[in-house]
Coordinates of C-alpha atoms in Angstrom, one line a residue:
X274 CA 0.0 0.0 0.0
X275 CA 2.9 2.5 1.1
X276 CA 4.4 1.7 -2.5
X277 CA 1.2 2.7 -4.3
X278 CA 0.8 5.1 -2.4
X279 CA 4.5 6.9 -3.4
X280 CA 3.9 6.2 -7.2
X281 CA 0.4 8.2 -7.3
X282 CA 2.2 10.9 -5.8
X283 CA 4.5 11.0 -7.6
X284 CA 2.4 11.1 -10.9
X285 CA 0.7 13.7 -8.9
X286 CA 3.9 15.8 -8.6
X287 CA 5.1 15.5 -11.9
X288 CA 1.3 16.5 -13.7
X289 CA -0.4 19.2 -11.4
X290 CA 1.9 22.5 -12.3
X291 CA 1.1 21.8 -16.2
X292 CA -2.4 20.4 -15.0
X293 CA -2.9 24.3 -14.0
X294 CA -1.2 25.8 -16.4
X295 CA -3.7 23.9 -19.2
X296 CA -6.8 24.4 -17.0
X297 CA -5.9 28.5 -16.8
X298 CA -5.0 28.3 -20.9
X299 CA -8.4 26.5 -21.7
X300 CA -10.6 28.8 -19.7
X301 CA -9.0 31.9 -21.2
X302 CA -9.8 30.3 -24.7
X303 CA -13.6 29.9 -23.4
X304 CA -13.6 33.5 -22.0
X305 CA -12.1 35.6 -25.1
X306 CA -12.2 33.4 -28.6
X307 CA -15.6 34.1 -30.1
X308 CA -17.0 30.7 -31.3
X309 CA -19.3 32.2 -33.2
X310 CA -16.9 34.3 -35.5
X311 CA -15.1 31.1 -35.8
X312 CA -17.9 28.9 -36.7
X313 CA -18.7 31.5 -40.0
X314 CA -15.2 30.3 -41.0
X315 CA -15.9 26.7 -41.3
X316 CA -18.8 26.3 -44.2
X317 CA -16.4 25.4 -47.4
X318 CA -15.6 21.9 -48.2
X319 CA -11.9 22.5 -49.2
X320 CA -8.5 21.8 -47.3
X321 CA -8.5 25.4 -46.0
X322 CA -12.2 25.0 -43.9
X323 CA -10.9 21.5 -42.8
X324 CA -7.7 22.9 -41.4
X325 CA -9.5 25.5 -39.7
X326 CA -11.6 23.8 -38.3
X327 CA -8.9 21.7 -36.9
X328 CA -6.5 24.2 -35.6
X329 CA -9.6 25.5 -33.6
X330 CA -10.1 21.9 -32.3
X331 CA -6.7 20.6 -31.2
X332 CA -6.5 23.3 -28.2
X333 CA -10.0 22.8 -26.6
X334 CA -10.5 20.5 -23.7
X335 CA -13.3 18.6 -25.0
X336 CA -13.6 15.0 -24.5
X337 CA -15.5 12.4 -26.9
X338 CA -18.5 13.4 -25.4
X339 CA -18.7 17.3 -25.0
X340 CA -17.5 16.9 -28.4
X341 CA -20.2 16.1 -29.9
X342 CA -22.8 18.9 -28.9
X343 CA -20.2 21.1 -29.6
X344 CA -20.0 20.4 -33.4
X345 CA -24.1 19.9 -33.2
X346 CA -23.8 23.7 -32.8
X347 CA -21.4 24.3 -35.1
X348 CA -22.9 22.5 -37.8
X349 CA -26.4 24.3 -37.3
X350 CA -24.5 27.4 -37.4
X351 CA -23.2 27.0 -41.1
X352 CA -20.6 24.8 -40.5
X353 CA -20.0 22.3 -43.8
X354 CA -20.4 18.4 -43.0
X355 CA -16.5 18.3 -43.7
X356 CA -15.3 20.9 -41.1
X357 CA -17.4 19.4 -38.7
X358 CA -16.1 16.0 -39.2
X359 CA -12.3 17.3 -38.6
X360 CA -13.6 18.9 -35.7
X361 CA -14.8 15.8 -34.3
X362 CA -12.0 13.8 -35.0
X363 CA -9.5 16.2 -34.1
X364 CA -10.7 17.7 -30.9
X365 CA -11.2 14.9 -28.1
X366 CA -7.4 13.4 -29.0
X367 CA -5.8 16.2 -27.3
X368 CA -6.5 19.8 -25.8
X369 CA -4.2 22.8 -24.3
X370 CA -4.5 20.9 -21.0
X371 CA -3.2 17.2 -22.1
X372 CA -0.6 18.8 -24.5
X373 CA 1.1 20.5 -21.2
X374 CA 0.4 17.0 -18.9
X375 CA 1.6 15.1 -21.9
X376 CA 4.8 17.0 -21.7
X377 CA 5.5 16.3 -18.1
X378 CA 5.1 12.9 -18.0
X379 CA 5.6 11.2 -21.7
X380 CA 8.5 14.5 -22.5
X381 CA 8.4 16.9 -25.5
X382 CA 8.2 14.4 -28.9
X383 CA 5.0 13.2 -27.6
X384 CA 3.5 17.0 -26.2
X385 CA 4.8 17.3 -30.2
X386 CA 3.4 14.1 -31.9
X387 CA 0.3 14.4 -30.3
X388 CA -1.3 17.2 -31.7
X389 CA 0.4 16.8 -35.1
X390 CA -1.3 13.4 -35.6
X391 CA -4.6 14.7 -34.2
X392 CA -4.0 17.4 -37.0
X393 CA -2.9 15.0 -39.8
X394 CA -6.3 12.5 -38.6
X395 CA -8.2 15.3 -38.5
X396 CA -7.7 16.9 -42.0
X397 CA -7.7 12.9 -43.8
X398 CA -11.5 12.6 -41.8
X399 CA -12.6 15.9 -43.2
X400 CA -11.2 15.4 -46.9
X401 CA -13.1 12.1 -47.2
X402 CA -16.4 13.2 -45.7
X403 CA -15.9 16.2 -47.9
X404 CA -14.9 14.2 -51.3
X405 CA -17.9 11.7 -50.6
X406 CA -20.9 13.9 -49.0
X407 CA -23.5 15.7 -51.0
X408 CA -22.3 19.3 -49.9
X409 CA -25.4 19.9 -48.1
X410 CA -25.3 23.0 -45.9
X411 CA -27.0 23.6 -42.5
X412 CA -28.4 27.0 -42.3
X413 CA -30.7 26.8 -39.6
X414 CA -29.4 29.4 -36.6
X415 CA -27.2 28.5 -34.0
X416 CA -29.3 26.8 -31.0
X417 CA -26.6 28.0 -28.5
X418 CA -25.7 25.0 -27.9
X419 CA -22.4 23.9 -26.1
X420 CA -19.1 25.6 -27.3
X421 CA -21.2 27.2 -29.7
X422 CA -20.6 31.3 -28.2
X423 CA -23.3 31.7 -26.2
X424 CA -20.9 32.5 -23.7
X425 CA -19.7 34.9 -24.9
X426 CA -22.2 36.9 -27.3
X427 CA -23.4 39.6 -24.8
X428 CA -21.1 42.9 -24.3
X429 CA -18.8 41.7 -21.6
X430 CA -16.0 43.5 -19.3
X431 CA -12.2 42.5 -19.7
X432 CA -12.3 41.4 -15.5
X433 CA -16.0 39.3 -16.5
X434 CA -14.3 37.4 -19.5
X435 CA -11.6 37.0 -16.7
X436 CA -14.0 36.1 -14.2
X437 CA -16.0 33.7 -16.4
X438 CA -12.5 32.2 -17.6
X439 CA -11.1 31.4 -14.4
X440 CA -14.6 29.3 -13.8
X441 CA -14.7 27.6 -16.5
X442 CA -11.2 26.6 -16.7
X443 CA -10.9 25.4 -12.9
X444 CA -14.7 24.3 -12.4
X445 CA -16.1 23.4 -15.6
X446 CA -13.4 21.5 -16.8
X447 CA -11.9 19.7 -13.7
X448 CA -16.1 18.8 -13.3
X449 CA -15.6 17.3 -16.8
X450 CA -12.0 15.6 -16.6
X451 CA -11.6 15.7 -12.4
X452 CA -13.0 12.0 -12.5
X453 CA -11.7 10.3 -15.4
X454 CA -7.8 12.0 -14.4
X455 CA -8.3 10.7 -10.5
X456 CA -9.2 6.9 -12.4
X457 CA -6.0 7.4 -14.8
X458 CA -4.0 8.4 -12.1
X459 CA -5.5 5.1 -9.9
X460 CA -5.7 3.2 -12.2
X461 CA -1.8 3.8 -13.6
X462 CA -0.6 3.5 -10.3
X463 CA -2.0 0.2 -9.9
X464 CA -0.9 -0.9 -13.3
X465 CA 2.6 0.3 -12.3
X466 CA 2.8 -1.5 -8.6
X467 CA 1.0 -5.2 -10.2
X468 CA 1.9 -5.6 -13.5
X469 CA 5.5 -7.1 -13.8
X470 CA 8.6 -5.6 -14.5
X471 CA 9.3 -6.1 -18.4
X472 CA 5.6 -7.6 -19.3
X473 CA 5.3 -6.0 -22.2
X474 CA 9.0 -6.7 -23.6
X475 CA 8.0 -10.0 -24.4
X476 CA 5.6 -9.0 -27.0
X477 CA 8.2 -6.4 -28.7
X478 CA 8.8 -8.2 -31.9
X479 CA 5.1 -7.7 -32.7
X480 CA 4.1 -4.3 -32.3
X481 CA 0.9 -4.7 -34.8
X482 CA -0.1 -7.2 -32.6
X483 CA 0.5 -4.8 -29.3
X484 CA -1.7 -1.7 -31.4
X485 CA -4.4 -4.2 -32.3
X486 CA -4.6 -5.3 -29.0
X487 CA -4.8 -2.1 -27.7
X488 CA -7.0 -0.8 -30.0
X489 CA -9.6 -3.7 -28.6
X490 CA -9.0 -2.1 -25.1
X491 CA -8.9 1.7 -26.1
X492 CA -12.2 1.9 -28.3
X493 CA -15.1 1.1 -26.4
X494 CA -13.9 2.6 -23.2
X495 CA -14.8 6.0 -21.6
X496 CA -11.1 8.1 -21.0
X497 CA -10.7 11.7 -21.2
X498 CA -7.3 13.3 -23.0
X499 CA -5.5 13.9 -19.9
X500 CA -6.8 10.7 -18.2
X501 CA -5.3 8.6 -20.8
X502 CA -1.6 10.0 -19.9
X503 CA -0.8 8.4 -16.8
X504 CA -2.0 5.2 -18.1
X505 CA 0.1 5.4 -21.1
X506 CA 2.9 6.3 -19.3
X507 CA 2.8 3.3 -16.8
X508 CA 2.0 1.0 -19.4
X509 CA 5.5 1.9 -21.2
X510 CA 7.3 1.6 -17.9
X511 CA 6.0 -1.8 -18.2
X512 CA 7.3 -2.4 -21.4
X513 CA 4.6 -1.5 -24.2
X514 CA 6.0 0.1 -26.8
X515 CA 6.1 4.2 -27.7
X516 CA 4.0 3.3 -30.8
X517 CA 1.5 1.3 -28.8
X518 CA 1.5 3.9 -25.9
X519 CA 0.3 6.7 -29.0
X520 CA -2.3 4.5 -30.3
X521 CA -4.2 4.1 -26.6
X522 CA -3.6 8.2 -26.5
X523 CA -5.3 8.9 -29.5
X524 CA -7.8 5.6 -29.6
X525 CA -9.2 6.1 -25.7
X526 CA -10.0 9.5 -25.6
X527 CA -11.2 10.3 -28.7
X528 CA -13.6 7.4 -29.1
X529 CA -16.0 5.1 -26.8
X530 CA -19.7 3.1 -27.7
X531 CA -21.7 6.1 -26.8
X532 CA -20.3 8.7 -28.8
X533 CA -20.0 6.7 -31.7
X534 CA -24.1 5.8 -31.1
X535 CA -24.5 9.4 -31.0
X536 CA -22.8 10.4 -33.7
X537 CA -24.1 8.1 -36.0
X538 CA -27.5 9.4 -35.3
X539 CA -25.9 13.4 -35.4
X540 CA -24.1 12.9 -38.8
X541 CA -24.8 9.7 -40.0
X542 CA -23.5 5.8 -40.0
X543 CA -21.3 7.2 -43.4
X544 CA -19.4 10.0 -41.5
X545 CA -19.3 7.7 -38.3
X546 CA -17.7 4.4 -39.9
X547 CA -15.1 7.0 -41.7
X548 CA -14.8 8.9 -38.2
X549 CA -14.0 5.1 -36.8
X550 CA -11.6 4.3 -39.6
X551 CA -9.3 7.4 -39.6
X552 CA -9.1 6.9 -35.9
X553 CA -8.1 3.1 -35.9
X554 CA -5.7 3.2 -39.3
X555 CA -4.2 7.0 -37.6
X556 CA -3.6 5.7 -34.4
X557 CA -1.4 1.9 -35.8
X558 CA 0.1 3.9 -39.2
X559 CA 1.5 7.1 -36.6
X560 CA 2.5 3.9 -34.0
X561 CA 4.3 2.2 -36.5
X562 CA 6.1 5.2 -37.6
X563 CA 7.0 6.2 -34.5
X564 CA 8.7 2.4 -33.5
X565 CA 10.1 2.0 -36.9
X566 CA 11.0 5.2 -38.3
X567 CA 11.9 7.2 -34.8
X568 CA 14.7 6.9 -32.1
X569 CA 14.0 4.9 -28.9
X570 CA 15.0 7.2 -26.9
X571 CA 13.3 10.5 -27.7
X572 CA 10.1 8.4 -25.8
X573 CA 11.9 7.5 -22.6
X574 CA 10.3 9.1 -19.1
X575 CA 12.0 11.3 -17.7
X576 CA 14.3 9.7 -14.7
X577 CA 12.4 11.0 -12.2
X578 CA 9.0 10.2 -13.4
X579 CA 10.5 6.7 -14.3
X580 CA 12.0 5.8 -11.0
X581 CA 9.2 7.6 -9.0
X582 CA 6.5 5.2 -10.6
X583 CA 9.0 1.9 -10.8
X584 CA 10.0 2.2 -7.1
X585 CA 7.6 3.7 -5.5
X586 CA 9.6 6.8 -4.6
X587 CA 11.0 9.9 -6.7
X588 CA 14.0 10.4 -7.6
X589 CA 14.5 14.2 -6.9
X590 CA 12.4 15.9 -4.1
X591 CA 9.8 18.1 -5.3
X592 CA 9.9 21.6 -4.7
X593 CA 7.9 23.9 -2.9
X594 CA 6.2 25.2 -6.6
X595 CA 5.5 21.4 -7.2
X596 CA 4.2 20.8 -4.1
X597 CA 1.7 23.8 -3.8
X598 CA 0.9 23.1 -7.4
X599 CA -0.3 19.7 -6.3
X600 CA -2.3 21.0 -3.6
X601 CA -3.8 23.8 -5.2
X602 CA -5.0 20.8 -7.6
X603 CA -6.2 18.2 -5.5
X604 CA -8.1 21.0 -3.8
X605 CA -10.0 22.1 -6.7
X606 CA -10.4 18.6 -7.7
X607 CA -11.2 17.9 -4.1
X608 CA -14.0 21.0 -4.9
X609 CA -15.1 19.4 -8.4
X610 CA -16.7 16.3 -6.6
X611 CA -17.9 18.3 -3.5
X612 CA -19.7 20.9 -6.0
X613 CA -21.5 18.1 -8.3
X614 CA -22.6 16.6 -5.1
X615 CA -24.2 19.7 -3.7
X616 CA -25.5 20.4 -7.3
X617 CA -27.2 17.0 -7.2
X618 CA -28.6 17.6 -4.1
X619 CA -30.0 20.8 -5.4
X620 CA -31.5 18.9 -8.4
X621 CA -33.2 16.5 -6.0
X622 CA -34.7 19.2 -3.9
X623 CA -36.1 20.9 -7.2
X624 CA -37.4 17.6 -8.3
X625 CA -39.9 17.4 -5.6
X626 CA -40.4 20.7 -5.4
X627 CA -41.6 22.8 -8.7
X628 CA -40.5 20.9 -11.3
X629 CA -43.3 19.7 -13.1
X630 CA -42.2 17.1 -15.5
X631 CA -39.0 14.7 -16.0
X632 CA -37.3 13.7 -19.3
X633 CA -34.6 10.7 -19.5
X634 CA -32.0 11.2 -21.6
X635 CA -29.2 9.5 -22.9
X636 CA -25.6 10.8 -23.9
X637 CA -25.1 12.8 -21.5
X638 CA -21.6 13.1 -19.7
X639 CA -20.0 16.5 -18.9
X640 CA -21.4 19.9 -18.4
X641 CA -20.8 20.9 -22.2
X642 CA -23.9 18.2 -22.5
X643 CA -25.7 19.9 -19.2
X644 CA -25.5 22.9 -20.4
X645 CA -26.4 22.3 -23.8
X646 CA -30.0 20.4 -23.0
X647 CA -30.9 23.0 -20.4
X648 CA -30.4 25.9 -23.1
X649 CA -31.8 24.7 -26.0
X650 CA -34.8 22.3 -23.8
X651 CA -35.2 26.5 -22.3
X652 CA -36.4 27.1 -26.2
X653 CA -39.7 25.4 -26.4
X654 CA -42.6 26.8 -26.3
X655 CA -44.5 27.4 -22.5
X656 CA -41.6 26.0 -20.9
X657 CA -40.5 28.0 -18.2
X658 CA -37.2 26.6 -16.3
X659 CA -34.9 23.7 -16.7
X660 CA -32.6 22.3 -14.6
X661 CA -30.6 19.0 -15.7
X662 CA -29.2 16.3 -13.0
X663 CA -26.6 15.1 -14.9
X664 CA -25.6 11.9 -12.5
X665 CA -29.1 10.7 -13.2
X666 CA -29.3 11.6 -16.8
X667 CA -32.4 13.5 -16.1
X668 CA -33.9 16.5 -17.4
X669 CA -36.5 18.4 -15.3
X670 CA -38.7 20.8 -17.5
X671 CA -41.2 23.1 -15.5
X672 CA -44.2 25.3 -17.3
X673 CA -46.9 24.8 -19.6
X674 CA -45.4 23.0 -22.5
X675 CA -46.6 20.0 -25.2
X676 CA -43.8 17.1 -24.3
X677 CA -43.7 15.9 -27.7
X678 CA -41.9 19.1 -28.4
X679 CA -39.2 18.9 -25.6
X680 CA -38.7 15.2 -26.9
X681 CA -37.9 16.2 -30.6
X682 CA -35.3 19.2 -29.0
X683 CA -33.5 16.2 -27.1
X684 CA -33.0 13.8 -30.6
X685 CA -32.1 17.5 -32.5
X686 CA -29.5 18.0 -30.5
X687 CA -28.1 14.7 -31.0
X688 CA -29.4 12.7 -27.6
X689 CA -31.5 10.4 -27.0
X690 CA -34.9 10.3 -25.0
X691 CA -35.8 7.3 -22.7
X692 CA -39.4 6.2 -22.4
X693 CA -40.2 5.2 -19.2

């Protein structure tokens, strides 16, 4: 136990002063980039649309799931079926956050590789939806849905964009992430303390078979962008290969069996199996590149990292900036579960209060999707208030309103409704 125990904080220390710096970079994104304004950019076809649309992916924290809402709203606001692919596809593999976490732990090629190959993935996605898709454009108005700019349309002072940033970045996002990085983090010191020393070695003269294999474990399965790093990491320390270890990085987060459900009903089984296929043949061809065509030793963990999470201890004593960085971050992530909690309890008080009617839904996982049912559900016609419980997958809808109406909202914005 004391051994586990040193390796989690260990990860800890290494992670939670770039953890910070990505949480403070991807709330000032949220607070002063106009997603509006950007969303006008994205309604050609061509390889300029599809790389904007990617460059304004690869830095936001969004996971597989807040993904999807996101380019919901983008694609009702004019945004072409290509440039909305590339957007999904590029997006949940990385974000400002996991770029600075992927850099403490995994070093600077793979902070490097990862984006580039979200990039490259991204812009192959969009060129085939766009060379095989009949053009159609969305013109309906933007339903201000997640990441779509409702944020920030109203006139706003320099300290309330500052204000709002702050929040999102360090209560929006660590309620997104908080969990999924506290199960990495368990789960990869576990990995690291049980799994022998070496156990992946023996399988090093097939790396197709280590990527396939991985691939099996990565797809289905729920793991956010900076989740998937301390995994990665102790996996390698265990002897899976650097090629392997970029194929779980870029397979886990940026796919699982309910976005994929989703998006097949948001875009279409077409766009969905080519989403799936640019992911999969990305992830090995980039892994086989990188164990074929790269040297060794650009993918090594740092020393201290490596003998931290290998032997239970570290091999330098943090500093007092580490230290306080990992404070500061287990207290907001200490906050993140403490606030959801209380926010549930709310919900449950409102429930048998004054709300007057409740709506099961399906696909929702983060407060991108939270936020993006209660504003556009806040649309129809007589209703009045709505307030969702997002641990129960429940919408509560109060005023005078026809149901069938709220229902056909819920499948528009790409979810599902759950008779009861």
């Amino acid at each position: 136990m004391e051994e586990y125990v040193n390796v989690l904080i260990a990860l800890l220390n290494e992670m939670s002063p770039y953890l910070l710096i990505g949480f403070l970079a991807a709330g000032l994104l949220h607070g002063f980039v106009p997603r509006r304004v950007l969303a006008r950019h994205l309604s050609g076809h061509g390889l300029a649309t599809v790389l904007k649309a990617v460059l304004m992916g690869v830095p936001l924290p969004l996971c597989s799931c807040g993904v999807i809402p996101t380019t919901v709203s983008l694609r009702k606001n004019g945004a072409s079926e290509a440039a909305s692919t590339s957007f999904l596809i590029a997006t949940p593999q990385t974000g400002i956050d996991s770029i600075a976490a992927t850099y403490s732990l995994l070093g600077l090629p793979f902070a490097l590789l990862r984006p580039l190959v979200a990039m490259v993935t991204g812009v192959v996605g969009g060129l085939l939806v766009g060379g095989m898709g009949s053009h159609k454009e969305v013109t309906e108005d933007c339903n201000d849905g997640c990441g779509c700019g409702s944020h920030n349309d109203a006139p706003q002072s320099f300290s309330q964009k500052l204000l709002a940033s702050l929040e999102y970045g360090f209560v929006t996002v660590m309620q997104d992430v908080g969990r999924w990085l506290l199960l990495g983090l368990l789960i990869a010191s576990l990995i690291t303390v049980l799994v022998p020393e070496g156990f992946f070695a023996q399988f090093a003269h097939r790396p197709l078979l280590n990527m396939l294999v991985v691939l099996v474990i990565a797809v289905p399965m729920y793991v956010c962008a900076t989740g998937s790093i301390p995994i990665a990491l102790s996996l390698m320390l265990k002897g899976l290969s650097p090629g392997a270890a970029l194929v779980f990085l870029m397979a886990g987060p940026a796919t699982n069996v309910m976005s994929l459900l989703v998006m097949g009903r948001v875009l279409g089984k077409r766009s969905m199996l080519l989403y799936l296929t640019t992911i999969i043949a990305g992830a090995v061809l980039s892994g086989l590149a990188i164990d074929y065509l790269l040297p060794a030793e650009w993918f090594m963990p740092s020393a201290g990292v490596a003998v931290g999470c290998c032997h239970g201890g570290c091999a330098v004593e943090p500093g007092w900036a580490t230290v306080a960085s990992s404070v500061v971050f287990s207290l907001l992530l200490a906050w993140s579960f403490i606030a959801r909690k209380i926010d549930s309890l709310h919900q449950l008080k409102t429930r048998h209060t004054k709300m007057k009617k409740e709506f099961k839904i399906n696909g929702m996982m983060c407060n991108h999707c939270k936020a993006n049912v209660e504003r556009n559900l806040a649309k129809v016609k007589g209703v009045k208030a709505v307030t969702v419980d997002l641990a129960l997958g429940v919408a509560y809808v109060e005023g005078t309103f026809n149901p069938t109406e709220v229902i056909e909202m819920i499948k528009s914005i790409g979810y599902e409704y759950i008779e009861e």
